[in-house]
Short mmCIF file of C-alpha atoms in Angstrom, two decimals:
data_model
loop_
_atom_site.label_atom_id
_atom_site.label_comp_id
_atom_site.label_asym_id
_atom_site.label_seq_id
_atom_site.Cartn_x
_atom_site.Cartn_y
_atom_site.Cartn_z
CA MET S 1 8.00 15.80 -15.01
CA SER S 2 7.79 12.39 -16.75
CA VAL S 3 8.60 9.42 -15.81
CA THR S 4 9.20 7.75 -19.38
CA TYR S 5 13.04 6.49 -19.63
CA GLN S 6 14.51 8.31 -22.27
CA ASN S 7 18.31 6.44 -22.42
CA ASP S 8 20.53 4.88 -25.16
CA ALA S 9 19.24 1.29 -23.78
CA PHE S 10 16.02 2.08 -25.04
CA GLU S 11 14.18 2.88 -29.00
CA PRO S 12 13.54 6.60 -29.73
CA TRP S 13 10.38 7.99 -28.45
CA PRO S 14 7.50 9.06 -30.42
CA GLU S 15 6.02 12.49 -30.70
CA THR S 16 3.10 11.70 -28.53
CA LEU S 17 5.01 10.76 -25.53
CA LYS S 18 7.65 13.43 -25.96
CA LYS S 19 4.42 15.83 -25.06
CA GLU S 20 5.03 14.62 -21.54
CA SER S 21 8.71 16.05 -21.32
CA PRO S 22 9.35 18.92 -19.36
CA SER S 23 12.13 20.13 -21.67
CA VAL S 24 8.95 20.34 -24.36
CA SER S 25 6.68 22.68 -22.37
CA SER S 26 4.26 24.49 -25.52
CA ASP S 27 3.88 20.73 -26.52
CA LYS S 28 2.72 19.70 -22.98
CA GLN S 29 0.12 22.18 -22.96
CA GLU S 30 -1.30 21.29 -26.39
CA ASP S 31 -1.88 17.56 -25.15
CA GLN S 32 -3.36 19.06 -21.78
CA LYS S 33 -5.53 21.51 -24.10
CA HIS S 34 -6.19 18.45 -26.41
CA SER S 35 -7.10 15.77 -23.28
CA GLU S 36 -9.60 19.11 -21.76
CA ALA S 37 -11.04 19.69 -25.33
CA GLU S 38 -11.55 15.44 -25.65
CA THR S 39 -13.03 15.26 -22.05
CA SER S 40 -15.74 18.45 -23.01
CA GLN S 41 -16.71 16.50 -25.50
CA GLU S 42 -18.67 13.83 -23.23
CA GLU S 43 -21.71 14.73 -21.76
CA PRO S 44 -21.38 15.48 -17.98
CA ARG S 45 -24.07 13.33 -16.95
CA LYS S 46 -22.36 10.38 -19.03
CA ARG S 47 -19.14 11.18 -17.46
CA ARG S 48 -19.98 11.56 -13.96
CA TRP S 49 -21.84 8.28 -14.43
CA ARG S 50 -19.00 6.34 -15.96
CA LEU S 51 -16.33 7.60 -12.82
CA PHE S 52 -19.36 6.22 -10.77
CA LYS S 53 -18.65 3.12 -12.07
CA GLN S 54 -15.24 3.09 -12.10
CA THR S 55 -15.25 3.99 -8.10
CA LEU S 56 -17.70 1.27 -7.51
CA LEU S 57 -15.09 -1.13 -9.34
CA VAL S 58 -12.40 0.35 -6.96
CA LEU S 59 -14.24 -0.02 -3.69
CA ASN S 60 -14.73 -3.88 -4.93
CA MET S 61 -11.23 -3.98 -5.19
CA SER S 62 -10.40 -2.24 -1.94
CA MET S 63 -12.47 -5.15 -0.04
CA ALA S 64 -9.44 -7.18 -1.15
CA MET S 65 -7.13 -5.18 0.72
CA TRP S 66 -8.90 -5.40 3.94
CA GLY S 67 -7.19 -8.72 4.21
CA ILE S 68 -3.91 -6.93 4.34
CA GLY S 69 -5.00 -5.05 6.91
CA SER S 70 -6.62 -7.60 9.02
CA ILE S 71 -3.42 -9.87 8.66
CA ASN S 72 -1.13 -6.65 9.80
CA ILE S 73 -3.60 -5.83 12.85
CA PHE S 74 -3.76 -9.36 14.02
CA SER S 75 -0.96 -9.55 16.63
CA SER S 76 -2.95 -7.44 18.45
CA VAL S 77 -6.19 -9.02 18.34
CA ILE S 78 -3.63 -11.81 19.78
CA ALA S 79 -2.31 -9.74 22.46
CA HIS S 80 -5.83 -8.67 23.76
CA ASP S 81 -7.30 -11.99 23.66
CA GLN S 82 -4.48 -13.41 25.54
CA GLU S 83 -4.75 -10.69 28.12
CA THR S 84 -8.79 -12.16 28.37
CA HIS S 85 -8.84 -15.46 27.95
CA ASN S 86 -5.19 -17.41 26.67
CA THR S 87 -6.92 -20.54 25.25
CA THR S 88 -7.69 -21.66 22.04
CA ILE S 89 -10.72 -22.71 20.05
CA TYR S 90 -9.87 -26.57 21.68
CA GLY S 91 -9.87 -24.71 25.40
CA ASN S 92 -6.27 -25.21 25.88
CA LEU S 93 -3.93 -22.72 27.36
CA ILE S 94 -1.38 -20.78 24.56
CA THR S 95 0.84 -18.18 25.92
CA PHE S 96 3.02 -15.86 23.82
CA SER S 97 6.16 -13.99 25.23
CA ASP S 98 7.41 -10.53 24.10
CA TYR S 99 9.76 -12.43 21.56
CA GLU S 100 7.26 -14.69 20.01
CA PHE S 101 5.01 -12.09 19.62
CA ASP S 102 7.71 -10.19 17.34
CA GLU S 103 7.91 -13.56 15.72
CA LEU S 104 3.88 -13.03 14.95
CA ASN S 105 4.93 -9.87 12.88
CA SER S 106 8.25 -10.65 11.77
CA LEU S 107 7.77 -14.30 10.19
CA LYS S 108 4.54 -13.13 8.48
CA THR S 109 6.83 -9.72 6.98
CA LEU S 110 9.58 -12.33 6.39
CA ALA S 111 7.28 -14.55 4.20
CA THR S 112 6.20 -11.47 2.14
CA LEU S 113 9.81 -11.21 1.05
CA ALA S 114 9.67 -14.35 -1.38
CA SER S 115 6.16 -13.32 -2.07
CA SER S 116 7.56 -9.60 -3.64
CA CYS S 117 9.84 -12.25 -6.02
CA LEU S 118 7.09 -14.41 -6.82
CA THR S 119 4.38 -11.82 -7.22
CA GLY S 120 6.16 -10.07 -9.83
CA VAL S 121 6.61 -13.39 -12.11
CA MET S 122 3.23 -14.34 -11.78
CA MET S 123 1.93 -11.08 -12.72
CA ASN S 124 3.36 -11.87 -15.70
CA HIS S 125 2.48 -14.90 -16.60
CA PHE S 126 -1.07 -14.99 -15.09
CA GLY S 127 -2.00 -11.09 -15.22
CA ARG S 128 -3.23 -9.03 -12.13
CA ARG S 129 -6.58 -10.77 -11.53
CA SER S 130 -5.46 -14.20 -11.57
CA CYS S 131 -2.59 -13.19 -8.83
CA MET S 132 -5.08 -11.32 -6.80
CA ALA S 133 -7.34 -14.78 -6.80
CA ILE S 134 -3.90 -16.65 -5.67
CA SER S 135 -3.40 -14.04 -2.87
CA GLY S 136 -6.67 -14.53 -1.65
CA MET S 137 -7.10 -18.06 -1.29
CA LEU S 138 -3.52 -18.08 0.42
CA ALA S 139 -5.40 -15.44 2.70
CA ILE S 140 -8.56 -17.65 3.37
CA ALA S 141 -5.75 -20.91 4.17
CA GLY S 142 -4.12 -18.36 6.77
CA TRP S 143 -7.15 -17.40 8.76
CA ILE S 144 -8.46 -20.90 8.63
CA GLY S 145 -4.95 -22.12 9.83
CA ILE S 146 -4.61 -19.64 12.84
CA ALA S 147 -8.29 -20.61 14.06
CA PHE S 148 -7.95 -24.20 14.03
CA VAL S 149 -4.39 -24.79 15.33
CA SER S 150 -4.00 -25.61 18.78
CA ASN S 151 -0.15 -24.15 19.69
CA VAL S 152 1.97 -21.03 19.38
CA ASN S 153 4.33 -22.91 16.51
CA GLY S 154 1.43 -24.06 14.65
CA MET S 155 0.12 -20.23 14.43
CA LEU S 156 3.43 -18.88 13.63
CA GLY S 157 4.06 -21.27 10.38
CA PHE S 158 0.32 -20.21 9.50
CA ARG S 159 1.52 -16.12 9.61
CA ILE S 160 3.62 -17.42 6.96
CA ILE S 161 1.16 -18.42 4.71
CA SER S 162 -0.59 -15.41 5.50
CA GLY S 163 2.69 -13.25 4.76
CA LEU S 164 2.41 -14.99 1.21
CA ALA S 165 -1.07 -13.43 0.65
CA VAL S 166 0.19 -9.79 1.94
CA SER S 167 2.43 -9.06 -1.00
CA GLY S 168 0.51 -10.46 -3.76
CA LEU S 169 -2.34 -8.75 -2.89
CA ARG S 170 -0.97 -5.23 -2.51
CA MET S 171 1.45 -5.43 -5.58
CA SER S 172 -1.14 -7.02 -7.97
CA THR S 173 -3.76 -4.66 -6.54
CA ALA S 174 -1.62 -1.78 -6.89
CA ALA S 175 -0.54 -2.35 -10.29
CA TYR S 176 -4.07 -3.16 -11.56
CA VAL S 177 -5.61 -0.02 -10.14
CA VAL S 178 -3.37 2.52 -11.75
CA GLU S 179 -3.71 0.26 -14.87
CA ILE S 180 -7.81 1.08 -15.32
CA VAL S 181 -8.80 4.12 -14.19
CA ASP S 182 -8.80 7.72 -15.51
CA ARG S 183 -5.66 9.62 -15.20
CA GLU S 184 -7.03 12.88 -14.17
CA ILE S 185 -8.18 10.90 -11.36
CA ARG S 186 -5.69 8.02 -10.89
CA GLY S 187 -4.04 9.08 -7.24
CA THR S 188 -7.51 9.25 -5.72
CA MET S 189 -8.64 5.68 -6.72
CA ALA S 190 -5.22 4.42 -5.68
CA SER S 191 -5.73 6.03 -2.37
CA ILE S 192 -9.79 4.96 -1.99
CA VAL S 193 -7.84 1.13 -2.62
CA GLY S 194 -5.33 1.84 0.11
CA SER S 195 -7.85 2.59 2.56
CA GLY S 196 -8.86 -1.03 2.37
CA VAL S 197 -6.27 -2.28 4.58
CA PHE S 198 -7.53 0.31 7.17
CA ALA S 199 -10.71 -0.40 6.60
CA GLY S 200 -9.46 -4.10 7.53
CA HIS S 201 -7.76 -2.79 10.68
CA VAL S 202 -11.01 -0.92 12.00
CA VAL S 203 -12.92 -4.45 11.28
CA THR S 204 -10.62 -6.89 12.81
CA LEU S 205 -10.11 -4.62 16.18
CA GLY S 206 -13.91 -3.85 16.68
CA LEU S 207 -14.82 -7.84 16.04
CA SER S 208 -12.37 -8.64 18.68
CA PHE S 209 -14.57 -6.64 20.92
CA ALA S 210 -17.03 -9.03 20.83
CA PHE S 211 -15.37 -12.37 19.63
CA ARG S 212 -12.48 -14.88 20.65
CA TYR S 213 -9.56 -14.29 18.19
CA TYR S 214 -10.47 -17.74 16.51
CA THR S 215 -14.37 -16.50 15.80
CA VAL S 216 -12.33 -13.25 14.05
CA CYS S 217 -10.43 -15.52 12.39
CA LEU S 218 -13.62 -17.08 10.66
CA LEU S 219 -15.41 -14.23 9.79
CA LEU S 220 -12.44 -12.66 7.89
CA THR S 221 -12.37 -15.85 6.09
CA ILE S 222 -16.16 -15.24 4.74
CA PHE S 223 -15.15 -11.20 3.88
CA GLN S 224 -12.01 -12.67 1.95
CA ALA S 225 -14.28 -15.43 0.25
CA ILE S 226 -16.80 -12.68 -0.95
CA SER S 227 -13.64 -10.49 -2.20
CA LEU S 228 -12.33 -13.58 -4.33
CA VAL S 229 -15.43 -13.90 -5.70
CA SER S 230 -15.62 -10.48 -7.08
CA ILE S 231 -12.20 -10.85 -8.60
CA PHE S 232 -13.85 -13.01 -11.77
CA TRP S 233 -16.24 -9.91 -12.35
CA PHE S 234 -13.31 -7.31 -13.34
CA PRO S 235 -12.37 -6.05 -16.72
CA THR S 236 -8.46 -7.10 -17.36
CA SER S 237 -6.25 -4.44 -17.43
CA PRO S 238 -5.86 -2.58 -21.08
CA SER S 239 -2.44 -1.99 -21.09
CA VAL S 240 -1.55 -5.89 -20.36
CA LEU S 241 -3.87 -6.59 -23.08
CA VAL S 242 -1.92 -4.22 -25.48
CA LEU S 243 1.25 -5.94 -24.55
CA GLN S 244 -0.30 -9.45 -25.15
CA GLY S 245 -1.18 -8.29 -28.86
CA ARG S 246 -4.98 -8.56 -27.85
CA GLU S 247 -5.78 -5.21 -28.96
CA GLU S 248 -9.55 -5.65 -29.56
CA GLN S 249 -10.14 -6.91 -26.31
CA ALA S 250 -8.00 -3.94 -24.83
CA ARG S 251 -10.41 -1.42 -26.95
CA GLU S 252 -13.13 -2.99 -25.73
CA ALA S 253 -11.97 -2.48 -22.38
CA LEU S 254 -10.99 0.47 -23.01
CA VAL S 255 -14.62 1.57 -24.21
CA ARG S 256 -15.87 0.29 -20.80
CA LEU S 257 -13.98 2.33 -18.99
CA ARG S 258 -13.42 5.29 -20.78
CA GLY S 259 -16.17 5.74 -22.92
CA THR S 260 -16.97 6.03 -26.19
CA HIS S 261 -15.64 9.53 -26.60
CA ALA S 262 -12.63 9.12 -25.64
CA ASP S 263 -9.56 8.52 -28.05
CA ILE S 264 -9.10 5.09 -27.25
CA ASP S 265 -6.85 4.27 -30.62
CA ALA S 266 -4.49 7.38 -29.03
CA GLU S 267 -4.32 5.27 -25.86
CA ILE S 268 -3.51 1.96 -27.01
CA GLN S 269 -0.65 3.89 -29.22
CA VAL S 270 0.53 5.74 -25.74
CA TYR S 271 1.08 1.78 -24.28
CA LYS S 272 2.66 0.84 -26.98
CA ASP S 273 5.17 3.73 -26.94
CA ALA S 274 5.74 3.29 -23.29
CA ASN S 275 6.39 -0.29 -23.61
CA GLN S 276 8.33 -0.80 -26.56
CA VAL S 277 10.74 -3.24 -26.65
CA THR S 278 14.08 -2.52 -25.74
CA LYS S 279 17.25 -2.40 -28.04
CA GLY S 280 18.55 -6.70 -28.41
CA ASN S 281 15.09 -7.73 -27.57
CA ARG S 282 16.38 -7.54 -23.88
CA SER S 283 14.12 -8.90 -21.10
CA ALA S 284 12.02 -6.69 -18.99
CA TRP S 285 14.04 -7.77 -16.14
CA LYS S 286 17.34 -7.34 -18.19
CA SER S 287 16.06 -3.88 -18.62
CA LEU S 288 15.84 -2.98 -14.99
CA PHE S 289 19.60 -2.25 -15.37
CA ALA S 290 18.82 0.67 -17.43
CA ARG S 291 20.11 3.91 -15.60
CA GLU S 292 17.18 6.21 -15.89
CA VAL S 293 15.17 2.67 -14.33
CA ILE S 294 17.83 2.00 -11.66
CA ALA S 295 17.80 5.90 -10.71
CA ASP S 296 13.94 5.59 -10.09
CA LEU S 297 14.19 2.45 -8.42
CA ALA S 298 16.36 3.96 -5.88
CA ARG S 299 14.09 6.58 -5.55
CA VAL S 300 11.06 4.73 -4.81
CA CYS S 301 12.78 1.98 -2.43
CA THR S 302 14.56 4.76 -0.41
CA LEU S 303 10.78 5.80 -0.10
CA CYS S 304 9.56 2.56 0.84
CA ILE S 305 12.37 2.21 3.61
CA PHE S 306 11.62 6.12 5.12
CA THR S 307 8.11 4.67 5.22
CA HIS S 308 8.96 1.89 7.73
CA PHE S 309 11.23 4.43 9.80
CA THR S 310 8.27 6.66 10.46
CA GLY S 311 7.55 3.94 13.02
CA PHE S 312 4.06 3.33 11.54
CA TYR S 313 3.89 -0.38 10.76
CA LEU S 314 5.85 -1.34 13.77
CA ILE S 315 3.61 0.68 16.06
CA LEU S 316 0.64 -0.53 14.52
CA SER S 317 1.49 -4.01 14.89
CA ASN S 318 2.58 -3.46 18.65
CA VAL S 319 0.19 -0.92 19.12
CA LEU S 320 -1.04 -2.46 22.66
CA ARG S 321 2.46 -2.95 24.05
CA VAL S 322 3.00 0.59 23.18
CA PHE S 323 0.38 1.83 25.05
CA LYS S 324 1.24 -0.37 27.55
CA GLU S 325 4.72 0.47 27.89
CA SER S 326 3.94 4.18 28.04
CA ARG S 327 1.58 3.60 30.96
CA SER S 328 -1.36 5.05 28.45
CA SER S 329 -4.05 6.49 30.66
CA LEU S 330 -7.11 4.78 28.35
CA ASP S 331 -7.98 1.13 28.39
CA ASN S 332 -5.36 -0.15 25.67
CA HIS S 333 -7.25 -2.07 23.55
CA ILE S 334 -10.11 1.02 23.37
CA ALA S 335 -6.70 3.42 22.50
CA SER S 336 -5.86 0.96 19.82
CA ASN S 337 -9.40 0.96 18.19
CA ILE S 338 -8.83 4.97 17.96
CA VAL S 339 -5.88 4.87 16.48
CA ALA S 340 -7.14 2.44 13.45
CA PHE S 341 -10.38 4.72 13.17
CA ILE S 342 -8.68 7.73 12.87
CA GLN S 343 -6.23 6.13 10.22
CA PHE S 344 -9.25 5.17 8.42
CA VAL S 345 -10.55 8.53 8.16
CA SER S 346 -6.99 9.73 7.46
CA VAL S 347 -6.90 7.85 4.75
CA LEU S 348 -10.11 9.22 3.47
CA PHE S 349 -8.84 12.50 3.42
CA ALA S 350 -5.75 11.43 1.60
CA SER S 351 -7.87 10.41 -1.39
CA MET S 352 -9.30 13.66 -1.67
CA LEU S 353 -5.71 15.59 -1.57
CA VAL S 354 -3.27 13.44 -3.46
CA ASP S 355 -4.46 14.17 -6.76
CA LYS S 356 -4.97 18.42 -5.76
CA LEU S 357 -1.78 18.44 -3.63
CA GLY S 358 0.16 16.18 -5.63
CA ARG S 359 2.55 13.01 -5.01
CA ARG S 360 5.72 15.31 -3.88
CA ASN S 361 3.67 17.60 -1.61
CA SER S 362 1.59 15.16 0.21
CA LEU S 363 5.01 13.10 1.00
CA MET S 364 6.57 16.25 1.94
CA MET S 365 3.63 17.37 4.49
CA SER S 366 3.11 14.02 6.09
CA PHE S 367 6.65 13.42 6.74
CA GLY S 368 7.03 16.73 8.06
CA ILE S 369 4.17 16.72 10.42
CA THR S 370 4.77 13.43 11.88
CA SER S 371 8.06 14.04 12.71
CA VAL S 372 6.73 16.52 15.44
CA PRO S 373 4.65 13.74 17.95
CA LEU S 374 7.29 11.14 17.20
CA ALA S 375 9.56 13.78 18.92
CA VAL S 376 7.06 14.55 21.84
CA MET S 377 6.70 10.93 22.65
CA ALA S 378 10.68 10.30 22.76
CA ALA S 379 10.37 13.72 25.66
CA TYR S 380 7.97 11.77 27.18
CA SER S 381 9.26 8.53 27.75
CA ALA S 382 12.41 10.22 28.69
CA SER S 383 10.24 11.68 31.61
CA LEU S 384 9.16 8.14 32.10
CA SER S 385 12.76 6.33 32.50
CA ASP S 386 13.41 8.45 36.02
CA SER S 387 10.63 6.99 37.62
CA THR S 388 7.87 4.07 37.90
CA GLN S 389 5.28 6.41 39.44
CA GLU S 390 1.88 7.13 37.54
CA THR S 391 2.05 10.36 35.72
CA ASN S 392 -0.53 13.29 35.45
CA TYR S 393 0.28 13.33 31.63
CA ALA S 394 -0.93 9.45 30.41
CA TRP S 395 -3.08 11.29 27.90
CA ILE S 396 0.22 12.46 25.81
CA PRO S 397 0.51 8.84 24.30
CA VAL S 398 -2.89 9.02 22.59
CA VAL S 399 -2.38 12.18 21.48
CA CYS S 400 0.76 11.57 20.00
CA MET S 401 0.21 7.74 18.70
CA VAL S 402 -3.34 9.07 17.06
CA ILE S 403 -1.69 12.41 14.79
CA ALA S 404 1.55 10.02 14.18
CA GLU S 405 -0.56 7.27 12.94
CA ALA S 406 -2.75 9.58 11.28
CA THR S 407 -0.07 11.94 9.31
CA VAL S 408 1.32 8.84 7.86
CA VAL S 409 -1.79 7.55 6.50
CA LEU S 410 -2.14 11.31 5.01
CA GLY S 411 0.54 10.86 2.35
CA ALA S 412 3.74 8.66 3.05
CA VAL S 413 1.67 5.66 3.27
CA PRO S 414 -0.75 5.22 0.30
CA VAL S 415 2.07 7.81 -1.73
CA THR S 416 4.53 5.72 -1.66
CA HIS S 417 2.85 2.63 -2.71
CA ILE S 418 1.27 4.50 -5.59
CA LEU S 419 4.89 5.86 -6.83
CA CYS S 420 6.22 2.15 -6.74
CA SER S 421 3.39 1.53 -9.68
CA GLU S 422 3.52 4.93 -11.81
CA TYR S 423 7.35 5.46 -12.21
CA PHE S 424 7.10 2.54 -14.14
CA PRO S 425 5.57 1.06 -17.61
CA THR S 426 3.40 -1.81 -17.81
CA PHE S 427 6.24 -4.08 -19.25
CA LEU S 428 8.42 -3.19 -16.01
CA ARG S 429 5.87 -2.76 -13.39
CA PRO S 430 5.62 -6.40 -12.37
CA GLN S 431 9.49 -6.67 -11.61
CA ALA S 432 10.21 -2.96 -10.13
CA LEU S 433 7.19 -3.67 -7.77
CA SER S 434 8.58 -6.86 -7.12
CA ILE S 435 12.47 -4.68 -6.06
CA CYS S 436 10.20 -2.29 -4.39
CA GLY S 437 8.22 -4.74 -2.57
CA LEU S 438 11.32 -6.70 -1.55
CA THR S 439 12.74 -3.52 -0.03
CA PHE S 440 9.65 -2.70 1.80
CA ASN S 441 9.24 -6.11 3.53
CA LEU S 442 12.96 -6.40 4.36
CA ALA S 443 12.94 -2.87 6.32
CA GLY S 444 10.03 -4.17 8.01
CA PHE S 445 10.93 -7.63 8.84
CA LEU S 446 14.40 -6.41 10.49
CA LEU S 447 12.53 -3.53 12.23
CA LEU S 448 9.11 -5.88 13.38
CA GLN S 449 11.86 -9.18 14.46
CA PHE S 450 14.04 -6.45 16.57
CA TYR S 451 11.53 -4.61 18.32
CA THR S 452 11.94 -6.01 21.68
CA GLN S 453 15.68 -5.63 21.25
CA MET S 454 15.66 -1.96 20.05
CA ILE S 455 13.57 -0.99 23.13
CA GLU S 456 16.12 -2.72 25.46
CA GLY S 457 18.79 -1.59 23.73
CA MET S 458 17.64 2.33 22.86
CA THR S 459 14.84 2.42 25.16
CA ALA S 460 11.90 3.78 23.86
CA THR S 461 13.27 7.25 23.98
CA GLY S 462 15.90 6.25 21.30
CA VAL S 463 13.30 4.55 19.10
CA PHE S 464 10.96 7.40 18.80
CA ALA S 465 13.90 10.15 18.23
CA MET S 466 15.21 8.25 15.81
CA TYR S 467 11.91 7.63 13.99
CA SER S 468 11.12 11.56 14.31
CA CYS S 469 14.75 12.27 12.73
CA SER S 470 14.21 9.74 10.26
CA CYS S 471 10.67 11.64 9.25
CA VAL S 472 13.10 15.25 8.84
CA VAL S 473 15.57 13.73 6.50
CA ALA S 474 12.65 11.90 4.51
CA VAL S 475 11.23 15.88 3.84
CA ILE S 476 14.80 16.82 2.26
CA PHE S 477 15.15 13.72 0.12
CA THR S 478 11.60 14.17 -1.21
CA PHE S 479 12.26 17.64 -1.97
CA PHE S 480 15.28 16.98 -3.96
CA ALA S 481 14.54 13.64 -4.93
CA ILE S 482 10.97 12.53 -5.93
CA LYS S 483 9.55 13.17 -9.22
CA GLU S 484 5.85 14.34 -9.43
CA THR S 485 3.88 11.94 -11.22
CA ARG S 486 0.27 13.88 -11.16
CA GLY S 487 -1.51 13.79 -14.21
CA GLU S 488 1.23 12.26 -16.28
CA TYR S 489 0.84 9.19 -18.49
CA ILE S 490 2.31 5.94 -17.09
CA GLY S 491 1.88 3.92 -19.47
#
């Protein structure tokens, strides 16, 4: 289905975009045939080389996403370090209560609320690459601060700085990748970029086996600095250049990305048509109040909430505590590393599936399968509540958490972030991403901040049961409300 906005608030759409409308199926078929004929003019060898270069660019971008994964998982590194050493870089003791552990995650997430709004403005004024660079510098400042601070309050303060970096990196990278890659592989490339988050989980937890938390911070600073330098070699987004009236530069960028065989003028025209100025010269922020825009924002924001209510981010941020409370038979730190590695493998599979299955099918598959291990965890937790004795089934939490975290990553997490960008054309994308990010991070903040209270009030059984039921409702919502964007022009 199309994601263009055809209502009274916008100018009439040209014939090139009407081809995307589901009500004109014959036109869409002709458009697809034209695209296939155009692609067939490109020599297979040149096409493979061109897509290989796009893939290298995307892999380079995924390094920037390592920072997000490292920041998200870092509370587990602190938990492990406190169990084994419990001292700072200066040798003095440092101890976190359960509520302070909640704040390690929730304050980071709270900072992303402010960052979500600021990033939308920054992307409009400074562009995607500059926003990535600024966010990368904030991430570096956060790591250095956490490494050298000597008390709990100071560490919580630098977690706020790290949180400011998270939204900036996620939003600017998500917008950038869908704007530069070929539309036929857009989902795959966006998933590969997202895999950087899970690579950050694996690398960060792996480093914590061999190094103290402050050494891990300094090593992550090096990775983030390498990523920061590489940003300056990225091409500027062609659609942004068109909106800025720099058509010649946009044409050069498109030749670099699409090859000399492509109909560059046609693609530039699509950008113009999809991002035409609304009646009355309204700003992009005011255009968000158009009926179709509000409907699409409601769809993706609801998906953002459902993604958090799979328990994915809460479990990930508190994985050591979850395994400890469920009396897992495996060493808690080893178990958390297994979960992180399985997530990384799963997101690689997701990158191969999202353009084959489509966005809707990937979401329904992911939410549906995830509901099962969460329901099993609820039943398992209920069996523990009657006894404090050791159980013969202590392997169940490991299996359930691995399956749940892996299946969420197969669709719900990457596709939700992809749709936040694909549902909106370039001139609305930063503003729409700000609203989606605000919703996503607010849901995350509330769940992370009140994790201990939820466990105390609802018990682990109630929490896991709630997450399982939420996944089932998400399948129904996706079936009836989510529009497919695979292979569509997104402007």
